Coordinates of C-alpha atoms and ligand atoms in Angstrom, one line a residue:
M1 CA 29.2 7.6 -32.9
E2 CA 24.6 7.4 -33.2
K3 CA 23.8 11.1 -31.7
V4 CA 20.2 10.5 -29.8
L5 CA 18.0 13.9 -29.2
N6 CA 15.8 15.5 -27.6
Y7 CA 12.6 16.3 -28.8
I8 CA 11.5 20.1 -27.5
G9 CA 8.4 22.1 -29.3
G10 CA 9.3 19.8 -32.7
E11 CA 12.4 20.2 -32.6
L12 CA 15.6 17.3 -32.1
L13 CA 18.1 19.7 -30.4
P14 CA 21.3 18.5 -28.4
A15 CA 21.2 19.3 -24.2
S16 CA 21.5 23.0 -24.1
S17 CA 24.8 22.8 -22.4
G18 CA 26.0 20.6 -25.2
A19 CA 27.3 17.8 -22.6
W20 CA 26.7 13.8 -23.7
L21 CA 26.5 10.7 -21.7
D22 CA 27.8 7.8 -23.4
K23 CA 25.5 4.7 -24.1
P24 CA 27.0 1.1 -24.4
E25 CA 25.7 -1.7 -25.9
P26 CA 24.9 -4.5 -23.1
A27 CA 25.7 -7.5 -25.2
T28 CA 29.3 -6.3 -26.3
G29 CA 30.0 -3.6 -22.9
K30 CA 30.8 -1.0 -25.5
N31 CA 29.8 2.8 -26.2
Y32 CA 27.7 3.0 -28.9
A33 CA 25.6 6.3 -29.0
L34 CA 25.1 9.6 -27.6
V35 CA 22.5 11.1 -25.2
P36 CA 22.0 14.2 -24.6
D37 CA 23.2 15.3 -21.2
S38 CA 19.8 17.3 -20.4
D39 CA 19.1 19.9 -17.1
E40 CA 16.9 22.5 -15.8
P41 CA 17.0 24.7 -18.3
D42 CA 15.7 21.6 -21.6
V43 CA 12.9 20.8 -19.3
Q44 CA 12.4 24.4 -18.7
R45 CA 12.1 25.0 -22.6
A46 CA 10.4 21.7 -22.8
V47 CA 7.4 23.2 -20.5
E48 CA 7.5 26.0 -21.9
A49 CA 6.6 24.0 -25.3
A50 CA 4.8 22.3 -23.5
S51 CA 2.7 25.0 -22.8
R52 CA 2.6 26.6 -25.8
A53 CA 0.8 24.1 -27.6
F54 CA -1.9 22.9 -24.4
P55 CA -4.8 25.2 -25.9
A56 CA -5.1 23.7 -29.1
W57 CA -4.2 20.4 -28.5
A58 CA -7.0 20.2 -25.9
A59 CA -9.5 21.5 -27.9
T60 CA -8.8 19.4 -30.4
P61 CA -11.6 17.4 -31.1
A62 CA -10.9 13.4 -29.3
T63 CA -11.8 11.9 -33.0
D64 CA -9.3 13.6 -34.3
R65 CA -6.1 13.6 -31.9
A66 CA -7.3 9.8 -31.5
R67 CA -6.5 9.6 -35.5
L68 CA -3.0 10.7 -34.7
L69 CA -2.2 8.4 -32.5
R70 CA -3.0 6.2 -34.8
R71 CA -0.8 7.4 -37.2
I72 CA 1.6 7.9 -34.7
A73 CA 1.1 3.4 -34.3
E74 CA 1.2 2.9 -37.9
A75 CA 4.3 4.4 -38.5
I76 CA 6.0 2.5 -35.7
R77 CA 4.3 -0.6 -37.3
S78 CA 5.9 -0.1 -40.6
R79 CA 9.4 0.4 -38.6
M80 CA 8.7 -2.5 -36.9
D81 CA 12.1 -4.1 -37.7
A82 CA 14.0 -0.9 -37.4
F83 CA 12.5 -0.1 -33.5
A84 CA 12.5 -4.0 -32.6
R85 CA 16.5 -3.7 -33.1
A86 CA 17.2 -0.4 -31.6
E87 CA 15.6 -1.9 -28.8
S88 CA 17.5 -5.4 -28.4
I89 CA 20.7 -3.4 -29.6
D90 CA 20.1 -0.8 -26.7
T91 CA 18.9 -3.3 -23.7
G92 CA 20.8 -6.6 -24.3
K93 CA 17.6 -8.2 -24.7
P94 CA 17.0 -10.5 -27.5
L95 CA 15.7 -9.6 -30.9
S96 CA 13.4 -12.1 -30.9
V97 CA 11.5 -10.4 -27.6
A98 CA 11.9 -6.7 -28.8
S99 CA 9.9 -8.0 -32.4
T100 CA 7.0 -9.9 -30.6
V101 CA 6.5 -8.0 -27.1
D102 CA 8.2 -4.4 -26.4
I103 CA 7.2 -3.0 -29.9
P104 CA 3.8 -4.4 -30.5
R105 CA 2.6 -3.8 -27.3
S106 CA 4.4 -0.3 -28.1
I107 CA 2.2 -0.3 -30.8
L108 CA -1.2 -1.5 -29.0
N109 CA -1.1 1.1 -26.8
F110 CA -1.3 3.8 -29.0
E111 CA -4.1 2.4 -30.5
F112 CA -6.0 1.2 -27.6
F113 CA -6.0 4.6 -26.1
A114 CA -6.8 6.1 -29.4
D115 CA -10.0 3.9 -29.5
A116 CA -10.5 4.0 -25.2
V117 CA -10.7 7.9 -26.0
T118 CA -13.6 8.0 -28.1
Q119 CA -15.3 5.8 -25.6
F120 CA -14.6 7.5 -22.3
S121 CA -17.3 9.2 -20.6
S122 CA -18.0 10.6 -17.3
E123 CA -21.0 10.3 -14.1
A124 CA -23.7 11.7 -13.4
H125 CA -25.6 11.8 -10.6
Q126 CA -29.7 12.2 -10.2
T127 CA -29.8 13.1 -6.2
D128 CA -33.8 12.3 -5.7
N129 CA -35.7 14.5 -7.3
V130 CA -33.3 17.7 -6.1
A131 CA -30.9 18.1 -8.3
L132 CA -28.8 16.5 -11.3
N133 CA -24.9 16.3 -10.4
Y134 CA -22.6 15.8 -13.7
T135 CA -18.7 15.4 -13.6
L136 CA -16.7 17.1 -15.9
R137 CA -13.2 15.8 -17.1
T138 CA -10.7 17.9 -18.5
P139 CA -7.3 17.6 -19.2
L140 CA -4.3 18.7 -16.2
G141 CA -2.4 20.9 -18.8
V142 CA 1.4 19.8 -19.1
V143 CA 2.0 16.2 -17.8
G144 CA 5.2 14.6 -16.8
C145 CA 6.2 10.8 -17.5
I146 CA 9.2 9.4 -16.0
S147 CA 10.1 5.8 -17.2
P148 CA 12.5 2.8 -16.7
W149 CA 15.1 0.6 -19.3
N150 CA 13.2 -2.6 -18.8
L151 CA 10.3 -2.2 -21.5
P152 CA 12.0 0.7 -22.7
L153 CA 9.2 1.8 -25.6
Y154 CA 6.3 0.0 -24.1
L155 CA 6.3 1.5 -20.8
L156 CA 7.0 5.3 -21.9
T157 CA 4.0 4.8 -24.4
W158 CA 1.8 3.1 -21.4
K159 CA 1.8 6.7 -19.7
I160 CA 2.3 9.2 -22.6
A161 CA -0.7 7.6 -24.8
P162 CA -3.3 7.7 -22.9
A163 CA -2.1 11.6 -21.5
L164 CA -1.7 12.5 -24.7
A165 CA -5.1 11.2 -26.3
I166 CA -7.2 12.7 -23.3
G167 CA -6.1 16.3 -24.2
N168 CA -3.1 16.9 -22.2
C169 CA 0.5 18.0 -23.1
V170 CA 3.8 15.9 -22.1
V171 CA 7.5 16.3 -20.9
A172 CA 8.6 12.9 -20.8
K173 CA 12.0 11.4 -19.8
P174 CA 12.8 8.2 -20.6
S175 CA 15.4 6.2 -19.2
E176 CA 19.0 7.7 -19.7
V177 CA 20.4 3.6 -19.3
T178 CA 17.7 3.1 -23.0
P179 CA 17.2 5.7 -24.5
M180 CA 17.2 5.0 -28.5
T181 CA 13.5 3.8 -29.4
A182 CA 12.4 6.8 -27.8
Y183 CA 14.5 9.1 -30.1
L184 CA 12.6 6.8 -32.9
L185 CA 9.7 7.7 -31.5
S186 CA 10.5 11.6 -31.6
Q187 CA 10.8 11.1 -35.6
V188 CA 7.7 9.2 -35.6
C189 CA 6.1 12.0 -34.2
R190 CA 7.8 14.4 -36.6
E191 CA 6.2 12.5 -39.6
A192 CA 2.7 11.5 -38.2
G193 CA 2.0 15.3 -38.0
L194 CA 1.9 16.2 -34.0
P195 CA 2.1 19.7 -33.6
P196 CA 4.8 20.8 -32.4
G197 CA 5.2 21.2 -28.0
V198 CA 2.4 18.3 -27.7
L199 CA 4.7 15.7 -27.1
N200 CA 8.7 16.5 -25.4
L201 CA 11.5 14.0 -24.8
V202 CA 14.0 15.2 -22.6
H203 CA 16.7 12.8 -22.2
G204 CA 19.3 12.6 -19.7
L205 CA 19.9 11.6 -16.0
G206 CA 17.3 11.2 -13.3
P207 CA 18.7 13.4 -10.4
K208 CA 18.5 16.3 -13.4
V209 CA 15.9 16.1 -15.7
G210 CA 13.7 13.9 -14.0
A211 CA 14.4 16.2 -10.4
A212 CA 13.5 19.4 -12.2
M213 CA 10.7 17.5 -14.2
S214 CA 8.8 16.8 -10.6
R215 CA 9.6 20.4 -8.8
H216 CA 8.5 22.1 -11.7
P217 CA 5.9 24.5 -11.2
D218 CA 4.3 24.1 -14.1
I219 CA 4.1 20.4 -14.4
S220 CA 0.8 19.6 -12.9
A221 CA 0.9 15.6 -12.7
I222 CA 3.9 12.7 -12.5
S223 CA 3.3 9.2 -13.9
F224 CA 6.6 7.3 -13.0
T225 CA 7.6 4.0 -13.2
G226 CA 10.7 2.9 -12.1
S227 CA 12.3 1.4 -8.7
T228 CA 10.6 2.6 -5.3
R229 CA 13.9 4.3 -4.5
T230 CA 13.1 7.1 -7.0
G231 CA 9.5 7.1 -6.6
A232 CA 10.1 7.9 -2.8
E233 CA 12.3 10.8 -4.3
I234 CA 9.9 12.0 -6.7
A235 CA 6.9 12.2 -4.3
R236 CA 9.2 14.2 -1.6
V237 CA 9.7 16.4 -4.0
A238 CA 6.9 16.7 -5.7
A239 CA 4.3 16.4 -3.3
P240 CA 4.6 19.8 -1.2
A241 CA 4.2 21.1 -5.0
F242 CA 0.4 19.0 -5.0
K243 CA 1.1 17.3 -7.9
K244 CA -0.8 14.4 -8.8
L245 CA 1.4 11.6 -8.8
S246 CA 1.0 8.2 -10.0
L247 CA 3.9 5.6 -8.8
E248 CA 4.2 1.9 -10.3
M249 CA 7.6 0.4 -8.9
G250 CA 9.4 -2.6 -7.4
G251 CA 8.1 -5.5 -7.0
K252 CA 9.3 -9.1 -5.1
N253 CA 6.0 -11.2 -6.4
P254 CA 5.4 -14.3 -5.2
N255 CA 4.1 -17.9 -7.6
V256 CA 2.5 -19.8 -5.6
I257 CA 2.2 -24.0 -7.0
F258 CA -0.6 -25.9 -5.4
A259 CA 0.2 -29.5 -5.5
D260 CA -3.0 -30.0 -7.8
C261 CA -2.1 -27.1 -10.3
D262 CA -1.4 -28.4 -14.5
F263 CA 2.0 -29.3 -13.9
D264 CA 3.0 -29.2 -17.5
E265 CA 1.5 -25.3 -17.4
A266 CA 2.8 -24.3 -14.1
L267 CA 5.9 -25.7 -15.1
A268 CA 6.0 -23.5 -18.6
T269 CA 4.4 -20.6 -17.4
T270 CA 7.0 -20.0 -14.1
M271 CA 9.9 -20.4 -16.8
R272 CA 8.8 -17.2 -18.9
S273 CA 8.0 -15.7 -14.7
S274 CA 11.3 -16.3 -13.7
F275 CA 13.0 -15.8 -16.5
A276 CA 11.5 -13.6 -19.5
N277 CA 13.4 -10.5 -20.2
Q278 CA 16.5 -12.1 -18.2
G279 CA 13.8 -11.6 -15.0
Q280 CA 14.0 -7.7 -15.4
I281 CA 9.7 -7.6 -15.4
C282 CA 8.6 -5.9 -12.6
L283 CA 6.1 -8.6 -13.0
C284 CA 8.3 -11.4 -12.8
G285 CA 7.9 -14.4 -10.2
P286 CA 11.4 -14.6 -8.7
R287 CA 9.5 -16.4 -5.5
I288 CA 8.6 -19.6 -6.6
F289 CA 6.6 -21.3 -3.6
V290 CA 6.0 -25.0 -4.5
Q291 CA 3.8 -27.5 -2.1
R292 CA 5.6 -30.2 -0.4
P293 CA 4.2 -33.4 -2.6
L294 CA 5.4 -31.5 -5.8
Y295 CA 8.6 -29.4 -4.8
E296 CA 11.0 -32.5 -5.9
R297 CA 9.4 -33.1 -9.2
F298 CA 8.7 -29.5 -10.0
K299 CA 12.4 -28.6 -9.1
E300 CA 14.3 -31.2 -11.4
A301 CA 12.1 -30.1 -13.9
L302 CA 12.7 -26.6 -13.3
V303 CA 16.4 -27.0 -13.4
T304 CA 16.3 -28.9 -16.8
R305 CA 14.5 -26.2 -18.8
T306 CA 16.8 -23.8 -17.0
R307 CA 20.0 -25.3 -18.0
A308 CA 18.7 -25.7 -21.7
L309 CA 18.0 -22.1 -21.7
K310 CA 20.6 -20.7 -24.3
V311 CA 22.5 -17.5 -23.0
G312 CA 24.0 -15.3 -26.0
D313 CA 23.8 -12.7 -28.7
P314 CA 20.5 -10.7 -28.8
L315 CA 20.8 -10.3 -32.1
E316 CA 21.0 -13.9 -32.9
P317 CA 17.3 -15.8 -33.3
G318 CA 18.1 -18.5 -31.4
T319 CA 18.9 -16.7 -28.3
D320 CA 16.5 -17.4 -25.2
Q321 CA 18.8 -14.8 -22.5
G322 CA 20.0 -12.1 -23.7
A323 CA 22.1 -9.7 -21.7
L324 CA 21.9 -7.2 -18.3
V325 CA 21.2 -3.7 -19.2
S326 CA 24.0 -1.8 -17.6
Q327 CA 27.2 -3.1 -15.9
Q328 CA 26.2 -2.1 -12.7
H329 CA 23.1 -4.0 -12.8
F330 CA 25.0 -6.6 -13.8
E331 CA 27.4 -6.4 -10.9
K332 CA 24.4 -5.7 -8.9
V333 CA 22.6 -9.2 -9.8
L334 CA 26.0 -11.3 -9.3
G335 CA 25.7 -9.2 -5.8
Y336 CA 22.7 -10.8 -4.4
I337 CA 23.8 -14.5 -6.3
D338 CA 27.1 -14.1 -3.9
L339 CA 24.4 -12.8 -0.9
A340 CA 22.1 -15.9 -1.6
K341 CA 25.1 -18.3 -0.9
Q342 CA 26.6 -16.6 2.0
E343 CA 22.6 -16.8 3.3
G344 CA 23.1 -20.5 3.2
G345 CA 21.3 -20.9 -0.1
R346 CA 22.5 -23.7 -2.8
V347 CA 22.8 -22.9 -6.1
L348 CA 20.7 -25.6 -8.2
T349 CA 21.9 -24.5 -11.9
G350 CA 23.8 -20.7 -13.6
G351 CA 24.9 -18.7 -10.5
K352 CA 28.0 -16.8 -12.2
R353 CA 28.5 -14.9 -15.1
A354 CA 28.0 -17.0 -18.4
S355 CA 30.2 -16.6 -21.0
V356 CA 29.2 -15.8 -25.0
P357 CA 31.6 -15.8 -27.7
G358 CA 32.6 -13.9 -29.9
R359 CA 31.5 -9.7 -30.6
C360 CA 29.7 -10.6 -27.3
R361 CA 32.3 -11.5 -25.0
D362 CA 32.8 -8.5 -23.0
G363 CA 28.9 -8.3 -22.8
W364 CA 27.0 -8.4 -19.2
F365 CA 25.3 -11.6 -19.7
V366 CA 24.7 -13.8 -16.4
E367 CA 23.3 -17.4 -16.4
P368 CA 19.8 -18.3 -15.6
T369 CA 20.2 -19.4 -11.9
L370 CA 17.8 -21.2 -9.2
V371 CA 18.5 -21.4 -6.1
E372 CA 16.8 -22.9 -3.0
G373 CA 17.2 -24.2 0.8
L374 CA 17.1 -20.3 1.8
D375 CA 13.9 -19.3 3.7
S376 CA 11.8 -16.4 3.3
A377 CA 12.3 -14.5 5.3
C378 CA 16.2 -13.8 4.4
R379 CA 17.0 -10.7 2.0
T380 CA 17.6 -12.8 -1.0
N381 CA 13.8 -13.4 -0.8
Q382 CA 12.4 -10.0 0.5
E383 CA 14.5 -7.8 -1.8
E384 CA 14.3 -7.0 -5.3
I385 CA 17.4 -8.5 -7.5
F386 CA 15.3 -8.0 -10.8
G387 CA 17.7 -10.4 -12.5
P388 CA 17.6 -14.2 -13.7
V389 CA 17.7 -14.8 -10.4
A390 CA 14.6 -16.9 -8.8
S391 CA 14.3 -18.7 -5.7
L392 CA 13.3 -22.3 -4.5
I393 CA 10.8 -22.3 -1.8
P394 CA 8.5 -25.4 -0.3
F395 CA 5.7 -24.6 1.5
D396 CA 2.9 -27.1 3.7
Q397 CA -0.2 -25.4 4.5
E398 CA -2.1 -22.7 2.5
E399 CA -1.9 -20.6 5.6
E400 CA 1.6 -20.9 6.1
V401 CA 2.4 -19.9 2.0
L402 CA -0.2 -16.5 2.6
A403 CA 2.0 -15.0 5.2
W404 CA 5.1 -15.7 3.2
A405 CA 3.5 -14.0 -0.1
N406 CA 2.4 -11.1 2.0
S407 CA 5.6 -11.0 4.0
T408 CA 7.6 -8.6 1.6
K409 CA 7.4 -4.6 1.7
Y410 CA 5.8 -5.1 -2.2
G411 CA 3.1 -5.7 -3.6
L412 CA 2.8 -5.8 -7.4
A413 CA 1.8 -9.1 -9.2
A414 CA 1.5 -13.0 -7.3
S415 CA 0.3 -15.8 -9.6
V416 CA -1.7 -18.8 -7.8
W417 CA -0.9 -22.7 -9.2
T418 CA -4.1 -24.2 -8.4
R419 CA -7.4 -26.5 -9.7
D420 CA -9.2 -25.9 -6.8
L421 CA -11.6 -22.9 -8.0
Q422 CA -12.5 -22.4 -3.8
R423 CA -8.9 -22.2 -2.7
A424 CA -8.0 -20.0 -5.7
H425 CA -11.1 -17.4 -5.2
R426 CA -9.7 -17.5 -1.1
F427 CA -6.6 -16.8 -1.8
A428 CA -6.4 -14.3 -4.8
S429 CA -8.7 -12.2 -2.3
R430 CA -5.9 -12.7 0.5
L431 CA -3.1 -11.2 -1.5
H432 CA -1.4 -8.2 -0.4
S433 CA -1.3 -7.4 -4.3
G434 CA -2.5 -4.7 -6.6
I435 CA -2.6 -7.6 -9.5
V436 CA -3.6 -11.8 -9.2
W437 CA -2.9 -14.7 -11.9
V438 CA -4.5 -17.6 -11.8
N439 CA -3.3 -20.3 -13.9
T440 CA -1.2 -18.0 -15.7
W441 CA 1.0 -15.0 -16.1
M442 CA 1.2 -11.8 -17.6
L443 CA -2.0 -11.9 -19.5
R444 CA -2.5 -8.7 -20.0
D445 CA -6.2 -6.3 -20.9
L446 CA -5.2 -2.9 -21.4
R447 CA -8.7 -2.1 -19.6
T448 CA -8.7 -3.5 -15.9
P449 CA -6.1 -1.8 -13.3
F450 CA -2.7 -1.7 -13.3
G451 CA -0.3 -1.2 -10.2
G452 CA 0.9 -2.2 -6.7
V453 CA 0.0 -1.5 -3.2
K454 CA 2.4 -1.1 0.1
D455 CA 6.0 0.0 -1.5
S456 CA 5.2 -1.0 -4.8
G457 CA 2.5 2.0 -5.8
V458 CA -0.1 4.8 -5.7
G459 CA -2.5 5.0 -8.0
R460 CA -3.4 2.8 -10.7
E461 CA -2.7 2.8 -14.7
G462 CA -4.9 1.1 -17.9
G463 CA -7.7 1.7 -18.9
W464 CA -10.4 4.2 -17.6
D465 CA -8.0 4.4 -15.0
A466 CA -5.3 6.3 -17.2
L467 CA -7.7 8.6 -18.3
R468 CA -8.6 9.6 -15.4
F469 CA -5.8 10.1 -13.5
F470 CA -4.8 12.3 -16.3
T471 CA -8.2 14.7 -16.0
E472 CA -8.8 17.0 -13.1
P473 CA -12.8 16.2 -11.9
K474 CA -15.0 18.8 -11.8
N475 CA -18.4 18.1 -10.1
V476 CA -21.6 20.5 -11.4
C477 CA -25.1 20.1 -8.9
I478 CA -27.7 22.0 -10.9
K479 CA -30.7 22.3 -8.2
L480 CA -34.5 20.8 -10.3
Ligands
NAD1 P1 15.0 4.1 -11.7 O1 14.1 4.4 -10.6 O2 16.9 4.1 -11.7 O3 14.6 5.1 -13.0 C1 13.2 5.2 -13.4 C2 13.4 6.1 -14.1 O4 13.4 8.2 -12.9 C3 14.6 6.8 -14.8 O5 14.2 7.3 -15.9 C4 15.2 7.1 -14.5 O6 16.2 8.8 -14.7 C5 14.6 8.4 -13.4 N1 15.5 8.9 -12.3 C6 16.2 8.6 -11.1 N2 16.2 9.3 -10.5 C7 15.5 10.3 -10.5 C8 15.1 11.5 -9.4 N3 15.8 11.6 -8.4 N4 14.0 12.0 -9.8 C9 13.0 11.9 -11.6 N5 13.3 10.5 -12.4 C10 14.8 10.5 -11.7 O7 14.7 2.8 -12.0 P2 15.2 1.7 -13.3 O8 16.1 0.8 -13.1 O9 15.3 2.3 -14.8 O10 13.9 0.5 -13.9 C11 13.8 -0.4 -12.5 C12 12.8 -0.3 -11.7 O11 11.6 -0.1 -12.0 C13 12.4 -2.3 -10.4 O12 12.6 -1.7 -9.3 C14 10.9 -2.1 -11.3 O13 10.4 -3.0 -10.5 C15 11.0 -0.9 -11.2 N6 10.1 -1.0 -12.8 C16 8.4 -1.0 -12.2 C17 7.2 -1.3 -13.2 C18 6.1 -1.2 -12.5 O14 4.8 -1.5 -13.3 N7 5.8 -1.2 -11.3 C19 7.5 -1.9 -14.5 C20 9.3 -1.5 -14.5 C21 9.8 -1.6 -13.3

């Protein structure tokens, strides 16, 4: 059985306790790898290695750090097939998704921040003719990055690339549910010549490894992506130590479709925003509000297309929908489908475990599911399901749908479909959401601020926001 290893101080190591966690393949339900069940001593070792590496790394010219990040990007690119296959097997997502989205984007994360750091600058303020202020920005030191399972390498590199680029050393904890590509990354970093201790990857459970990171006095910031519940726990532990925190958390995003939209575009994109990665993307839009005149037509077309999605072996090229990531998550999603029925929802298509024959017969597959007949306030439409389940809700008026869109405790992303330019601007500005897409979904420019409001997040990632987060500003005031 394959063994994932920690990457600490440049070495590949098991957990110091010698304990291992089983890692199943979601498409088969069978264990296929072992993951170090690390704990506080491993985190301690990683922090010590990072602290030792920090002075030299921070003093390395930005162009040299950038060159190393590009070398890592290039090494991943040269092994695209191995990375994509590993990501697909580990998560259950279709290989076609891993090879066109997850791994290319991970490469881009390194390349983007390698470029960004060479362009980064800080502010200067001239105070009349009295003084000149300028802001120094220095790396924080050792920072912690904690990432989830849905886009494993993509979200891990989205954090570690800016942290490293700007001169920090990193202790990172990939999700224990999907550790494999982080392990491949550690091999790549060794080959690329990243100095030992600059990046450390400690595998294991959140309440052990993640909690030890959150309370470690020498980790000065935590960048976290995951559930709102875990984000709250990290904040509870880390805030009294005055750590800088960036929290990217859950969502229940609205997808608002006005009757004057481009029907074909809205339909095709809603298919993606409902079911991409089996609905396990924080940006997915599982609340589909459709204006009444379009409702029946849109619903019928969406149901027809959803029925045509092929659920199957993630490694087969024709598969649209793979497995859910774990048995626990699979049961949670099926539980929400039951809840939707109990709340009076009608299942339009899907609604149960999908049977996939052959090697995947015991895998955690769920039929892509559409429900209707539920009001905006019910639990199905308020709580994050994070699976291939979307709910259709008709609406009449702009004010009404705005209130519904804003009615959850979350506020990560929203999509609005209309050809009315004034309405698009008006509606976008009134949505409680960190990100609004108009007539599109998940179109990303890595320079833009990324993050949520309310229970979806604190802080922003991306572009300068990420580089600012991972630095400490110091104002210097010179009297003229
Ligand atoms: P999770 O909160 O269970 O785990 C995320 C990470 O936190 C994992 O590495 C986990 O081991 C770790 N962790 C768990 N308990 C911890 C603790 N006590 N202290 C420190 N770390 C701990 O989330 P998940 O199930 O892996 O991911 C799905 C969630 O992530 C969904 O809610 C989804 O919306 C969210 N998500 C948000 C974004 C975003 O950008 N806002 C992106 C992707 C996923």
